[in-house]
mmCIF file of C-alpha atoms in Angstrom:
data_model
loop_
_atom_site.group_PDB
_atom_site.id
_atom_site.type_symbol
_atom_site.label_atom_id
_atom_site.label_comp_id
_atom_site.label_asym_id
_atom_site.label_seq_id
_atom_site.Cartn_x
_atom_site.Cartn_y
_atom_site.Cartn_z
ATOM 1 C CA UNK A 17 110.600 94.506 140.868
ATOM 2 C CA UNK A 18 114.126 96.290 140.812
ATOM 3 C CA UNK A 19 116.283 95.717 137.093
ATOM 4 C CA UNK A 20 119.287 96.294 136.504
ATOM 5 C CA UNK A 21 120.488 96.493 132.700
ATOM 6 C CA UNK A 22 124.095 96.646 131.523
ATOM 7 C CA UNK A 23 124.928 98.314 128.241
ATOM 8 C CA UNK A 24 128.413 97.712 126.869
ATOM 9 C CA UNK A 25 130.779 98.544 123.396
ATOM 10 C CA UNK A 26 130.499 95.556 121.722
ATOM 11 C CA UNK A 27 133.947 93.698 121.383
ATOM 12 C CA UNK A 28 136.070 95.444 118.727
ATOM 13 C CA UNK A 29 133.912 98.615 118.697
ATOM 14 C CA UNK A 30 136.529 101.304 119.643
ATOM 15 C CA UNK A 31 135.898 102.603 122.661
ATOM 16 C CA UNK A 32 137.962 105.850 123.170
ATOM 17 C CA UNK A 33 136.278 106.890 126.674
ATOM 18 C CA UNK A 34 137.901 103.252 127.706
ATOM 19 C CA UNK A 35 140.985 104.073 126.225
ATOM 20 C CA UNK A 36 140.946 107.390 127.780
ATOM 21 C CA UNK A 37 140.278 105.875 131.223
ATOM 22 C CA UNK A 38 142.832 103.304 130.850
ATOM 23 C CA UNK A 39 145.655 105.486 129.982
ATOM 24 C CA UNK A 40 144.289 107.660 132.811
ATOM 25 C CA UNK A 41 145.105 105.042 135.147
ATOM 26 C CA UNK A 42 148.282 104.104 134.274
ATOM 27 C CA UNK A 43 149.173 107.267 134.758
ATOM 28 C CA UNK A 44 148.176 106.679 138.314
ATOM 29 C CA UNK A 45 150.574 103.937 138.542
ATOM 30 C CA UNK A 46 147.532 101.014 138.075
ATOM 31 C CA UNK A 47 149.210 98.054 136.050
ATOM 32 C CA UNK A 48 145.973 97.883 134.167
ATOM 33 C CA UNK A 49 145.351 96.833 130.793
ATOM 34 C CA UNK A 50 142.118 97.305 128.173
ATOM 35 C CA UNK A 51 139.705 99.635 130.098
ATOM 36 C CA UNK A 52 135.745 99.818 128.288
ATOM 37 C CA UNK A 53 133.170 101.997 129.684
ATOM 38 C CA UNK A 54 129.903 101.235 129.367
ATOM 39 C CA UNK A 55 126.860 102.649 131.324
ATOM 40 C CA UNK A 56 124.282 101.003 133.738
ATOM 41 C CA UNK A 57 120.359 101.622 134.117
ATOM 42 C CA UNK A 58 118.782 100.948 137.518
ATOM 43 C CA UNK A 59 114.513 100.367 136.800
ATOM 44 C CA UNK A 60 111.821 99.109 138.904
ATOM 45 C CA UNK A 61 109.202 97.539 136.912
ATOM 46 C CA UNK A 62 105.389 97.056 137.491
ATOM 47 C CA UNK A 63 105.596 93.213 135.522
ATOM 48 C CA UNK A 64 104.002 90.285 136.650
ATOM 49 C CA UNK A 65 106.190 88.025 137.378
ATOM 50 C CA UNK A 66 110.164 87.858 135.796
ATOM 51 C CA UNK A 67 109.402 86.184 132.381
ATOM 52 C CA UNK A 68 107.344 88.730 132.270
ATOM 53 C CA UNK A 69 110.031 91.864 133.376
ATOM 54 C CA UNK A 70 112.439 89.598 131.735
ATOM 55 C CA UNK A 71 111.116 89.754 127.949
ATOM 56 C CA UNK A 72 109.828 93.920 128.637
ATOM 57 C CA UNK A 73 113.098 94.317 129.511
ATOM 58 C CA UNK A 74 114.930 92.930 126.416
ATOM 59 C CA UNK A 75 112.488 95.193 124.407
ATOM 60 C CA UNK A 76 113.338 98.626 126.005
ATOM 61 C CA UNK A 77 116.907 97.519 125.485
ATOM 62 C CA UNK A 78 116.652 97.187 121.868
ATOM 63 C CA UNK A 79 114.457 100.002 121.513
ATOM 64 C CA UNK A 80 115.844 102.357 123.529
ATOM 65 C CA UNK A 81 118.664 101.720 126.336
ATOM 66 C CA UNK A 82 121.414 99.831 124.108
ATOM 67 C CA UNK A 83 122.396 100.359 120.215
ATOM 68 C CA UNK A 84 122.442 97.143 118.565
ATOM 69 C CA UNK A 85 124.747 98.061 116.124
ATOM 70 C CA UNK A 86 127.963 99.306 118.990
ATOM 71 C CA UNK A 87 126.477 98.031 121.940
ATOM 72 C CA UNK A 88 125.420 94.552 123.976
ATOM 73 C CA UNK A 89 123.126 94.295 126.665
ATOM 74 C CA UNK A 90 122.980 92.582 129.792
ATOM 75 C CA UNK A 91 119.689 92.367 131.805
ATOM 76 C CA UNK A 92 119.755 91.277 135.935
ATOM 77 C CA UNK A 93 116.930 91.002 137.726
ATOM 78 C CA UNK A 94 116.986 91.204 141.543
ATOM 79 C CA UNK A 95 115.595 88.277 143.779
ATOM 80 C CA UNK A 96 113.719 90.345 146.276
ATOM 81 C CA UNK A 97 110.738 91.266 144.029
ATOM 82 C CA UNK B 260 106.627 136.149 94.295
ATOM 83 C CA UNK B 261 104.337 132.680 94.019
ATOM 84 C CA UNK B 262 104.642 130.229 96.935
ATOM 85 C CA UNK B 263 106.096 127.474 94.680
ATOM 86 C CA UNK B 264 109.355 129.949 93.577
ATOM 87 C CA UNK B 265 110.032 130.368 97.609
ATOM 88 C CA UNK B 266 109.522 126.443 98.579
ATOM 89 C CA UNK B 267 108.522 125.685 102.299
ATOM 90 C CA UNK B 268 110.878 124.148 104.208
ATOM 91 C CA UNK B 269 110.373 122.549 107.748
ATOM 92 C CA UNK B 270 113.692 123.366 110.633
ATOM 93 C CA UNK B 271 112.401 120.892 113.441
ATOM 94 C CA UNK B 272 113.744 122.671 116.723
ATOM 95 C CA UNK B 273 113.911 120.039 119.982
ATOM 96 C CA UNK B 274 114.780 121.126 122.975
ATOM 97 C CA UNK B 275 118.551 121.545 122.803
ATOM 98 C CA UNK B 276 118.738 122.350 119.762
ATOM 99 C CA UNK B 277 120.890 125.336 118.641
ATOM 100 C CA UNK B 278 121.186 125.664 114.759
ATOM 101 C CA UNK B 279 118.158 125.956 114.195
ATOM 102 C CA UNK B 280 118.090 130.512 114.005
ATOM 103 C CA UNK B 281 121.121 129.634 111.917
ATOM 104 C CA UNK B 282 119.598 127.409 109.673
ATOM 105 C CA UNK B 283 116.312 129.248 109.213
ATOM 106 C CA UNK B 284 118.297 132.630 108.423
ATOM 107 C CA UNK B 285 119.834 130.543 105.104
ATOM 108 C CA UNK B 286 117.447 128.587 103.964
ATOM 109 C CA UNK B 287 115.579 131.806 103.628
ATOM 110 C CA UNK B 288 118.110 133.783 102.506
ATOM 111 C CA UNK B 289 118.776 131.139 99.892
ATOM 112 C CA UNK B 290 114.787 131.455 98.767
ATOM 113 C CA UNK B 291 113.050 129.339 101.072
ATOM 114 C CA UNK B 292 110.622 130.129 103.127
ATOM 115 C CA UNK B 293 111.481 128.019 106.066
ATOM 116 C CA UNK B 294 108.907 127.306 109.108
ATOM 117 C CA UNK B 295 110.107 126.524 112.337
ATOM 118 C CA UNK B 296 108.146 123.010 113.445
ATOM 119 C CA UNK B 297 108.212 122.246 117.599
ATOM 120 C CA UNK B 298 109.212 118.593 118.554
ATOM 121 C CA UNK B 299 105.702 118.201 119.825
ATOM 122 C CA UNK B 300 104.044 118.835 117.111
ATOM 123 C CA UNK B 301 102.754 115.682 115.331
ATOM 124 C CA UNK B 302 102.052 117.285 111.483
ATOM 125 C CA UNK B 303 104.995 119.629 109.296
ATOM 126 C CA UNK B 304 101.805 120.976 107.425
ATOM 127 C CA UNK B 305 102.378 121.259 103.706
ATOM 128 C CA UNK B 306 106.280 121.530 103.568
ATOM 129 C CA UNK B 307 108.089 119.952 100.634
ATOM 130 C CA UNK B 308 111.306 119.685 102.624
ATOM 131 C CA UNK B 309 113.084 119.306 105.906
ATOM 132 C CA UNK B 310 115.616 120.220 108.269
ATOM 133 C CA UNK B 311 117.085 118.464 111.107
ATOM 134 C CA UNK B 312 119.060 120.991 112.418
ATOM 135 C CA UNK B 313 122.377 120.512 114.518
ATOM 136 C CA UNK B 314 122.926 121.231 118.698
ATOM 137 C CA UNK B 315 122.220 118.732 121.371
ATOM 138 C CA UNK B 316 118.402 117.500 121.909
ATOM 139 C CA UNK B 317 117.431 116.007 124.921
ATOM 140 C CA UNK B 318 120.912 117.090 126.635
ATOM 141 C CA UNK B 319 121.983 114.314 123.910
ATOM 142 C CA UNK B 320 121.196 111.963 127.344
ATOM 143 C CA UNK B 321 121.734 108.252 126.903
ATOM 144 C CA UNK B 322 123.341 108.548 123.066
ATOM 145 C CA UNK B 323 123.096 111.608 121.027
ATOM 146 C CA UNK B 324 120.077 111.382 119.032
ATOM 147 C CA UNK B 325 118.087 108.525 120.737
ATOM 148 C CA UNK B 326 115.997 110.360 122.409
ATOM 149 C CA UNK B 327 114.802 112.935 119.839
ATOM 150 C CA UNK B 328 113.500 110.238 117.565
ATOM 151 C CA UNK B 329 110.171 109.376 119.718
ATOM 152 C CA UNK B 330 109.047 112.929 119.362
ATOM 153 C CA UNK B 331 106.417 113.245 117.422
ATOM 154 C CA UNK B 332 107.639 115.625 114.852
ATOM 155 C CA UNK B 333 110.289 112.994 114.171
ATOM 156 C CA UNK B 334 106.922 110.527 113.703
ATOM 157 C CA UNK B 335 105.798 112.816 111.357
ATOM 158 C CA UNK B 336 109.141 113.114 109.349
ATOM 159 C CA UNK B 337 109.427 109.296 109.239
ATOM 160 C CA UNK B 338 106.021 109.859 107.295
ATOM 161 C CA UNK B 339 107.289 112.692 105.496
ATOM 162 C CA UNK B 340 110.299 110.452 104.004
ATOM 163 C CA UNK B 341 108.648 107.560 103.665
ATOM 164 C CA UNK B 342 106.489 109.583 100.954
ATOM 165 C CA UNK B 343 109.503 110.518 99.226
ATOM 166 C CA UNK B 344 110.090 113.706 100.812
ATOM 167 C CA UNK B 345 113.649 115.205 100.772
ATOM 168 C CA UNK B 346 115.027 115.006 104.527
ATOM 169 C CA UNK B 347 118.640 116.513 105.346
ATOM 170 C CA UNK B 348 119.842 116.088 109.035
ATOM 171 C CA UNK B 349 123.088 118.354 109.939
ATOM 172 C CA UNK B 350 124.799 117.391 113.097
ATOM 173 C CA UNK B 351 122.596 116.362 115.825
ATOM 174 C CA UNK B 352 120.556 116.162 112.878
ATOM 175 C CA UNK B 353 122.564 113.614 111.498
ATOM 176 C CA UNK B 354 122.914 111.485 114.787
ATOM 177 C CA UNK B 355 119.191 111.363 115.102
ATOM 178 C CA UNK B 356 118.387 110.066 111.563
ATOM 179 C CA UNK B 357 120.714 107.344 112.212
ATOM 180 C CA UNK B 358 119.298 106.486 115.527
ATOM 181 C CA UNK B 359 116.214 106.602 114.045
ATOM 182 C CA UNK B 360 117.025 103.861 111.575
ATOM 183 C CA UNK B 361 116.526 106.490 108.389
ATOM 184 C CA UNK B 362 120.425 106.674 107.901
ATOM 185 C CA UNK B 363 122.507 103.401 108.489
ATOM 186 C CA UNK B 364 125.217 103.518 111.313
ATOM 187 C CA UNK B 365 125.735 105.598 114.546
ATOM 188 C CA UNK B 366 128.064 108.297 115.259
ATOM 189 C CA UNK B 367 130.059 107.870 118.119
ATOM 190 C CA UNK B 368 132.541 109.573 119.851
ATOM 191 C CA UNK B 369 135.307 111.326 118.105
ATOM 192 C CA UNK B 370 138.491 108.879 118.115
ATOM 193 C CA UNK B 371 140.406 112.162 120.100
ATOM 194 C CA UNK B 372 137.836 112.225 122.517
ATOM 195 C CA UNK B 373 137.963 116.382 121.890
ATOM 196 C CA UNK B 374 135.436 118.715 121.005
ATOM 197 C CA UNK B 375 136.657 119.642 116.926
ATOM 198 C CA UNK B 376 135.473 123.143 116.286
ATOM 199 C CA UNK B 377 136.963 124.651 112.880
ATOM 200 C CA UNK B 378 136.741 124.276 109.349
ATOM 201 C CA UNK B 379 137.252 121.583 107.166
ATOM 202 C CA UNK B 380 137.449 120.450 103.490
ATOM 203 C CA UNK B 381 134.904 117.537 102.076
ATOM 204 C CA UNK B 382 135.200 116.590 98.543
ATOM 205 C CA UNK B 383 131.477 115.587 96.596
ATOM 206 C CA UNK B 384 131.632 112.269 95.595
ATOM 207 C CA UNK B 385 128.375 112.582 94.200
ATOM 208 C CA UNK B 386 127.053 116.042 93.023
ATOM 209 C CA UNK B 387 123.598 114.153 91.317
ATOM 210 C CA UNK B 388 121.875 114.263 94.619
ATOM 211 C CA UNK B 389 118.838 116.141 96.055
ATOM 212 C CA UNK B 390 121.574 117.444 98.156
ATOM 213 C CA UNK B 391 124.452 118.453 96.321
ATOM 214 C CA UNK B 392 123.420 119.455 92.812
ATOM 215 C CA UNK B 393 124.436 123.074 93.029
ATOM 216 C CA UNK B 394 128.231 121.421 92.963
ATOM 217 C CA UNK B 395 130.244 119.850 90.774
ATOM 218 C CA UNK B 396 131.674 116.696 91.247
ATOM 219 C CA UNK B 397 135.179 115.954 92.913
ATOM 220 C CA UNK B 398 134.044 119.583 94.164
ATOM 221 C CA UNK B 399 135.795 120.809 97.277
ATOM 222 C CA UNK B 400 133.832 122.607 99.988
ATOM 223 C CA UNK B 401 135.155 124.674 102.754
ATOM 224 C CA UNK B 402 132.213 123.985 105.870
ATOM 225 C CA UNK B 403 132.703 124.114 109.569
ATOM 226 C CA UNK B 404 132.482 121.324 111.665
ATOM 227 C CA UNK B 405 131.802 121.381 115.451
ATOM 228 C CA UNK B 406 130.943 118.316 117.247
ATOM 229 C CA UNK B 407 132.121 115.526 119.822
ATOM 230 C CA UNK B 408 130.562 112.612 117.971
ATOM 231 C CA UNK B 409 131.065 112.636 114.845
ATOM 232 C CA UNK B 410 132.575 109.716 114.108
ATOM 233 C CA UNK B 411 130.146 107.715 111.868
ATOM 234 C CA UNK B 412 130.423 103.573 112.178
ATOM 235 C CA UNK B 413 128.515 101.151 110.196
ATOM 236 C CA UNK B 414 129.358 97.268 109.960
ATOM 237 C CA UNK B 415 131.869 96.536 107.229
ATOM 238 C CA UNK B 416 129.161 94.703 104.991
ATOM 239 C CA UNK B 417 127.039 98.180 105.459
ATOM 240 C CA UNK B 418 130.415 100.299 104.049
ATOM 241 C CA UNK B 419 130.925 98.057 101.516
ATOM 242 C CA UNK B 420 127.073 98.336 100.325
ATOM 243 C CA UNK B 421 127.186 102.066 100.732
ATOM 244 C CA UNK B 422 130.283 102.508 98.585
ATOM 245 C CA UNK B 423 129.139 100.420 96.132
ATOM 246 C CA UNK B 424 126.038 102.000 95.806
ATOM 247 C CA UNK B 425 127.824 105.676 96.214
ATOM 248 C CA UNK B 426 125.956 106.613 98.894
ATOM 249 C CA UNK B 427 128.842 108.072 100.806
ATOM 250 C CA UNK B 428 128.249 111.451 99.272
ATOM 251 C CA UNK B 429 130.421 113.970 101.314
ATOM 252 C CA UNK B 430 134.280 112.978 102.105
ATOM 253 C CA UNK B 431 136.350 114.635 103.901
ATOM 254 C CA UNK B 432 139.116 115.988 101.891
ATOM 255 C CA UNK B 433 142.094 117.125 103.930
ATOM 256 C CA UNK B 434 142.711 114.688 106.939
ATOM 257 C CA UNK B 435 139.591 113.308 109.072
ATOM 258 C CA UNK B 436 138.904 115.144 112.445
ATOM 259 C CA UNK B 437 136.567 112.946 113.536
ATOM 260 C CA UNK B 438 137.825 108.745 113.173
ATOM 261 C CA UNK B 439 134.802 108.408 110.840
ATOM 262 C CA UNK B 440 134.652 104.878 108.919
ATOM 263 C CA UNK B 441 135.437 105.640 105.072
ATOM 264 C CA UNK B 442 135.923 109.650 105.811
ATOM 265 C CA UNK B 443 132.343 109.567 105.435
ATOM 266 C CA UNK B 444 130.929 112.895 106.435
ATOM 267 C CA UNK B 445 127.931 112.733 104.378
ATOM 268 C CA UNK B 446 126.056 109.702 104.052
ATOM 269 C CA UNK B 447 122.809 108.996 101.611
ATOM 270 C CA UNK B 448 119.932 106.730 102.434
ATOM 271 C CA UNK B 449 118.577 104.264 99.224
ATOM 272 C CA UNK B 450 116.154 106.183 98.027
ATOM 273 C CA UNK B 451 118.387 109.155 97.585
ATOM 274 C CA UNK B 452 116.082 111.546 99.465
ATOM 275 C CA UNK B 453 117.675 111.282 102.659
ATOM 276 C CA UNK B 454 121.097 112.540 103.654
ATOM 277 C CA UNK B 455 123.120 113.541 106.799
ATOM 278 C CA UNK B 456 126.216 115.382 107.247
ATOM 279 C CA UNK B 457 128.495 116.628 109.906
ATOM 280 C CA UNK B 458 129.396 119.542 108.550
ATOM 281 C CA UNK B 459 127.363 122.436 109.305
ATOM 282 C CA UNK B 460 125.987 123.988 105.753
ATOM 283 C CA UNK B 461 124.159 126.602 107.549
ATOM 284 C CA UNK B 462 127.434 128.220 109.200
ATOM 285 C CA UNK B 463 128.843 129.019 105.395
ATOM 286 C CA UNK B 464 126.390 130.880 103.434
ATOM 287 C CA UNK B 465 127.684 134.513 104.154
ATOM 288 C CA UNK B 466 131.099 135.837 102.887
ATOM 289 C CA UNK B 467 131.271 137.753 106.492
ATOM 290 C CA UNK B 468 131.641 134.250 108.331
ATOM 291 C CA UNK B 469 134.941 132.793 105.969
ATOM 292 C CA UNK B 470 133.023 130.623 103.543
ATOM 293 C CA UNK B 471 130.199 130.491 101.342
ATOM 294 C CA UNK B 472 130.345 126.770 100.137
ATOM 295 C CA UNK B 473 127.509 125.699 102.570
ATOM 296 C CA UNK B 474 125.414 127.522 100.234
ATOM 297 C CA UNK B 475 125.942 124.725 97.611
ATOM 298 C CA UNK B 476 124.162 122.036 99.802
ATOM 299 C CA UNK B 477 121.410 124.154 100.989
ATOM 300 C CA UNK B 478 120.658 125.611 98.430
ATOM 301 C CA UNK B 479 121.090 122.074 96.454
ATOM 302 C CA UNK B 480 118.058 121.317 99.100
ATOM 303 C CA UNK B 481 115.833 124.490 97.788
ATOM 304 C CA UNK B 482 116.132 123.821 94.231
ATOM 305 C CA UNK B 483 115.014 120.186 95.491
ATOM 306 C CA UNK B 484 111.979 121.464 97.229
ATOM 307 C CA UNK B 485 111.342 123.707 94.795
ATOM 308 C CA UNK B 486 111.086 121.154 91.862
ATOM 309 C CA UNK B 487 108.471 119.205 93.779
ATOM 310 C CA UNK B 488 106.291 122.075 95.401
ATOM 311 C CA UNK B 489 102.731 121.392 94.432
ATOM 312 C CA UNK B 490 101.826 124.217 91.890
ATOM 313 C CA UNK B 491 99.302 126.628 92.316
ATOM 314 C CA UNK B 492 96.239 126.660 90.183
#
């Protein structure tokens, strides 16, 4: 089973990396407002079913993949399990 | 000299640590018996204090400090801290302690996004802690920083709690080099036995390097360790 986890800086959390990317895009001439930079983690899982996979993925996010103080996460399971 | 007068202090070495030698040299020069402990060890041995040194443990992969938290040595440090043992995290060591939940907050990329490497002035807000007892209240220390991710962040209610309890022990005194909330340069845990700081006291213990103010921090830790070391019969 394949899964993708998206980790993003929470709203209101200063994201200097996003600010730098946004300002570079504006320098290139693109009409860009705010830019926020996060992280994508692609995973292969041995979970028996999607419910188990989601439960495990939530634990992975809370224990390692995201820092809940500053980051939110979103889990996407591929259907081709 | 008896073992008690030279208290044994563990310096944890992770893959990517690069200030462990300076920390060991500084602690030895200040009267301790510093021992390097590899991150794979799950037993610290008979030590009276622990230092988590600076560097880039595990390449700073994922988030700085996030992976070191799972090493066997850090589990041992958690047990040591839970038993009241003094633990000092410097730079990457501070980042690790935050990720491990031993200290509040998290270290974020510097507001400027630039790696900052220079001497900074910090003010000692509390000179009664295990890590500042050789300082005077309000004393200014000149100690170098060198980091890309030293912007300490915690939610407002946590910052308020720390301010009330006086747990922001060190504050940047001449401008904030990284965007840290409350100008925090060093933070203490609730029990008072775990502190993290971004400045590098181990790089400021010899006049040749411009400042010896770091010896006040590390010397305080040596004093604390000495007072904890069990008297040998």
